[in-house]
mmCIF file with all atom_site columns, C-alpha atoms in Angstrom:
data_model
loop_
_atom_site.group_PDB
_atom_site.id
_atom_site.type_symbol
_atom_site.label_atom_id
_atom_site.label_alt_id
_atom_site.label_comp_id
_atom_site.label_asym_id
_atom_site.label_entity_id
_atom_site.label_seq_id
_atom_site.pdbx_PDB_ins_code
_atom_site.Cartn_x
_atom_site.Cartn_y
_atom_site.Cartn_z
_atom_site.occupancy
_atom_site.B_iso_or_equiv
_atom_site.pdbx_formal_charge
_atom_site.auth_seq_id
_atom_site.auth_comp_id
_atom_site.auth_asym_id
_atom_site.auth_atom_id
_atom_site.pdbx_PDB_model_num
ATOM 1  C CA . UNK A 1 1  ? 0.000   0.000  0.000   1.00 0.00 ? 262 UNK A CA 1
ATOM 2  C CA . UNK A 1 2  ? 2.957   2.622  0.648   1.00 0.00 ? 263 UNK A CA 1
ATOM 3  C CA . UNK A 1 3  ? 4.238   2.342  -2.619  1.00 0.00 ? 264 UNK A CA 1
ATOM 4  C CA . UNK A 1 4  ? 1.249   2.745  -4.345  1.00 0.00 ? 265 UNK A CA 1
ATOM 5  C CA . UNK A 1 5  ? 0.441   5.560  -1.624  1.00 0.00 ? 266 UNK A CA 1
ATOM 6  C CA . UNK A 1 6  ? 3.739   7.112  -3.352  1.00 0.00 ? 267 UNK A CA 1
ATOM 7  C CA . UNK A 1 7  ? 2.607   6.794  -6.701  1.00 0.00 ? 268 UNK A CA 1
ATOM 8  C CA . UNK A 1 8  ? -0.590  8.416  -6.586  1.00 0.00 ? 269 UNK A CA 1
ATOM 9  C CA . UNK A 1 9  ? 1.286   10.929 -4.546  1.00 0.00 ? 270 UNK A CA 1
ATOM 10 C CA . UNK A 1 10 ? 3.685   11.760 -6.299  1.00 0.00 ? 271 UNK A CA 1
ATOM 11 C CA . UNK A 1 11 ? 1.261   11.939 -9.818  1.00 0.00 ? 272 UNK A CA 1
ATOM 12 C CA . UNK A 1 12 ? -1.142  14.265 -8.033  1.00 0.00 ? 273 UNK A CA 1
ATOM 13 C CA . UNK A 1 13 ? 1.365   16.628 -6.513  1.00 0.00 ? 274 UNK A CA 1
ATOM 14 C CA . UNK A 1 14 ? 3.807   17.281 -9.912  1.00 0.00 ? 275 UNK A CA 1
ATOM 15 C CA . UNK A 1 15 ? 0.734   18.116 -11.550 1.00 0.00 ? 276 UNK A CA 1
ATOM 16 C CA . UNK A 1 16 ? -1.013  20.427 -8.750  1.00 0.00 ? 277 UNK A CA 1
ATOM 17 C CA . UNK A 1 17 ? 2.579   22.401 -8.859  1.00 0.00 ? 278 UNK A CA 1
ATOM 18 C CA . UNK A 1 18 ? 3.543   22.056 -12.744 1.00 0.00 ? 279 UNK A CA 1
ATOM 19 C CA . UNK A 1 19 ? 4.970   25.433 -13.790 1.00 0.00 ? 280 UNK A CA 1
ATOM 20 C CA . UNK A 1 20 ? 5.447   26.205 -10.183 1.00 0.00 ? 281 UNK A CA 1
ATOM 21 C CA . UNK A 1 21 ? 8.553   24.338 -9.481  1.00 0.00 ? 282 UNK A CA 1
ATOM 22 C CA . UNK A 1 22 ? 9.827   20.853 -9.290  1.00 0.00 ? 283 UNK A CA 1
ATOM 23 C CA . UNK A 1 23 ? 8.875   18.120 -6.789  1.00 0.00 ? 284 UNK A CA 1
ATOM 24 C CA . UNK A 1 24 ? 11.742  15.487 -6.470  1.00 0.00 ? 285 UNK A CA 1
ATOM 25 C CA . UNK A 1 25 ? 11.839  12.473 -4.165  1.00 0.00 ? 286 UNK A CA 1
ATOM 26 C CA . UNK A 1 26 ? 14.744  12.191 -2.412  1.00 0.00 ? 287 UNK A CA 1
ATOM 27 C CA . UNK A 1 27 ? 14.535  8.961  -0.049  1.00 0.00 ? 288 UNK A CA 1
ATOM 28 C CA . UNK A 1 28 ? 11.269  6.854  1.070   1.00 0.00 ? 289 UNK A CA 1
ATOM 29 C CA . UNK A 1 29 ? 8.068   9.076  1.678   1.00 0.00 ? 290 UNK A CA 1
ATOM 30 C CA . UNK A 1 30 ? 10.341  12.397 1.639   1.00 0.00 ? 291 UNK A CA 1
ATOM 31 C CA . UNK A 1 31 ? 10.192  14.991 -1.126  1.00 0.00 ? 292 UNK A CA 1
ATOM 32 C CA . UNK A 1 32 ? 11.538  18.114 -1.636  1.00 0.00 ? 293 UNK A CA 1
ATOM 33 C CA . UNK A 1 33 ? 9.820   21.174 -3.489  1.00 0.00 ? 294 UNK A CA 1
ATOM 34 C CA . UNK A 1 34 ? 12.023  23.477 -5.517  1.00 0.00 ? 295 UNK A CA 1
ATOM 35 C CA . UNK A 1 35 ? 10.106  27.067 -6.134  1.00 0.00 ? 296 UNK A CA 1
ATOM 36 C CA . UNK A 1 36 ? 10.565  28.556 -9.524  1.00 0.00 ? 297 UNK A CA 1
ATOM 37 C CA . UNK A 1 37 ? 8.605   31.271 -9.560  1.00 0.00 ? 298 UNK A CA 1
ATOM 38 C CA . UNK A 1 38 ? 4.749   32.110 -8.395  1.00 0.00 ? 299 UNK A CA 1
ATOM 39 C CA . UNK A 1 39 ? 3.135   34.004 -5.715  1.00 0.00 ? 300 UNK A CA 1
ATOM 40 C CA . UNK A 1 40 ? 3.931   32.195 -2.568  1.00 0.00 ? 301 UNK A CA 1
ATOM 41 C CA . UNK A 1 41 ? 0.185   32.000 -1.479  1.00 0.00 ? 302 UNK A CA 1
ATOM 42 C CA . UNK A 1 42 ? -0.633  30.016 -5.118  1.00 0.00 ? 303 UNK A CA 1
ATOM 43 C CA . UNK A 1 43 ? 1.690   27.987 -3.524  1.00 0.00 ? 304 UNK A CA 1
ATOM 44 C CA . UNK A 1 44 ? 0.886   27.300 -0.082  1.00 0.00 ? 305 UNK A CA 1
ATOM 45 C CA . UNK A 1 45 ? -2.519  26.495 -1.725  1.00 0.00 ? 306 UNK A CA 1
ATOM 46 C CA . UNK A 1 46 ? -1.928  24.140 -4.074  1.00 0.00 ? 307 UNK A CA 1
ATOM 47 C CA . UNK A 1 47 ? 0.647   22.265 -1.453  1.00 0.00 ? 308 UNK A CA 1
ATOM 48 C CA . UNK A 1 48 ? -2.068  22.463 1.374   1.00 0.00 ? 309 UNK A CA 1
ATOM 49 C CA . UNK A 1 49 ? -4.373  20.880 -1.293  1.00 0.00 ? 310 UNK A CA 1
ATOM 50 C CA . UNK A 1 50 ? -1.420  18.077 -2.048  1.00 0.00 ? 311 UNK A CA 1
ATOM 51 C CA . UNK A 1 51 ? -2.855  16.741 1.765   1.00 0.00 ? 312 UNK A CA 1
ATOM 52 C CA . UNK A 1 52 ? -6.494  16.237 0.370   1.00 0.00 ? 313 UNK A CA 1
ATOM 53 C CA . UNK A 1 53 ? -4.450  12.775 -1.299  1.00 0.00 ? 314 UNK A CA 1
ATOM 54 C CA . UNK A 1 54 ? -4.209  11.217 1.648   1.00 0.00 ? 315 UNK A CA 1
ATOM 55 C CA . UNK A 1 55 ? -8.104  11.108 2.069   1.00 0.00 ? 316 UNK A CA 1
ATOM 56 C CA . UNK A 1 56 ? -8.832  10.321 -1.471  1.00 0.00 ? 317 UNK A CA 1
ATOM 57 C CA . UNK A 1 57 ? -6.395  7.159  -1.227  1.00 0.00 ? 318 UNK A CA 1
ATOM 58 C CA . UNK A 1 58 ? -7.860  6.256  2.049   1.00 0.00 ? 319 UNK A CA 1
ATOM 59 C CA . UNK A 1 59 ? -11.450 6.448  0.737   1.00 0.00 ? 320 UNK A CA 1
ATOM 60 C CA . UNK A 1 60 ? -9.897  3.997  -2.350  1.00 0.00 ? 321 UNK A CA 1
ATOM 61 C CA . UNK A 1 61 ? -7.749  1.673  -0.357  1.00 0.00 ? 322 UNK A CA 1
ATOM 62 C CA . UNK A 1 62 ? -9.664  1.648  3.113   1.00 0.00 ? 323 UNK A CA 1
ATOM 63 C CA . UNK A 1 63 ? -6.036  2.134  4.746   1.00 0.00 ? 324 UNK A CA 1
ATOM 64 C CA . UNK A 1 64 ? -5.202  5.468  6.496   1.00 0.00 ? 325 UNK A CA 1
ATOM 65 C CA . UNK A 1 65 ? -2.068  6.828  6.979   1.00 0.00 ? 326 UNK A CA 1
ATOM 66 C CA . UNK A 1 66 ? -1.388  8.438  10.390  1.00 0.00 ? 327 UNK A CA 1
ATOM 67 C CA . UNK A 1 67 ? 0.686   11.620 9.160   1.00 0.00 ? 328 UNK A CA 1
#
């Protein structure tokens, strides 16, 4: 279930920021957001929004993560 957590993470999130930066994974569940250029509350938005995954892929899966 984590990896496909990751997946579906990861897919969701580069397209919620694309054109605002890069999103790069750099071990395990961490990832690292590189700002290009944007107003910083577009931003914060659309990365607040990034947590909305979690409940989608719970509602699909039936497993919850606890972060």
């Amino acid at each position: 279930m984590g990896d496909e957590y990751l997946k579906v993470f990861s897919d969701r999130a580069g397209k919620a920021l694309n054109g605002l930066g890069r999103l790069y994974r750099i071990s395990g569940d961490e990832f690292i957001f590189l700002h290009l250029g944007g107003e910083k509350e577009e931003i914060r938005r659309k990365i607040d929004g990034m947590n909305e995954v979690k409940e989608l892929f719970a509602e699909y899966t039936g497993f919850r993560f606890l972060v």
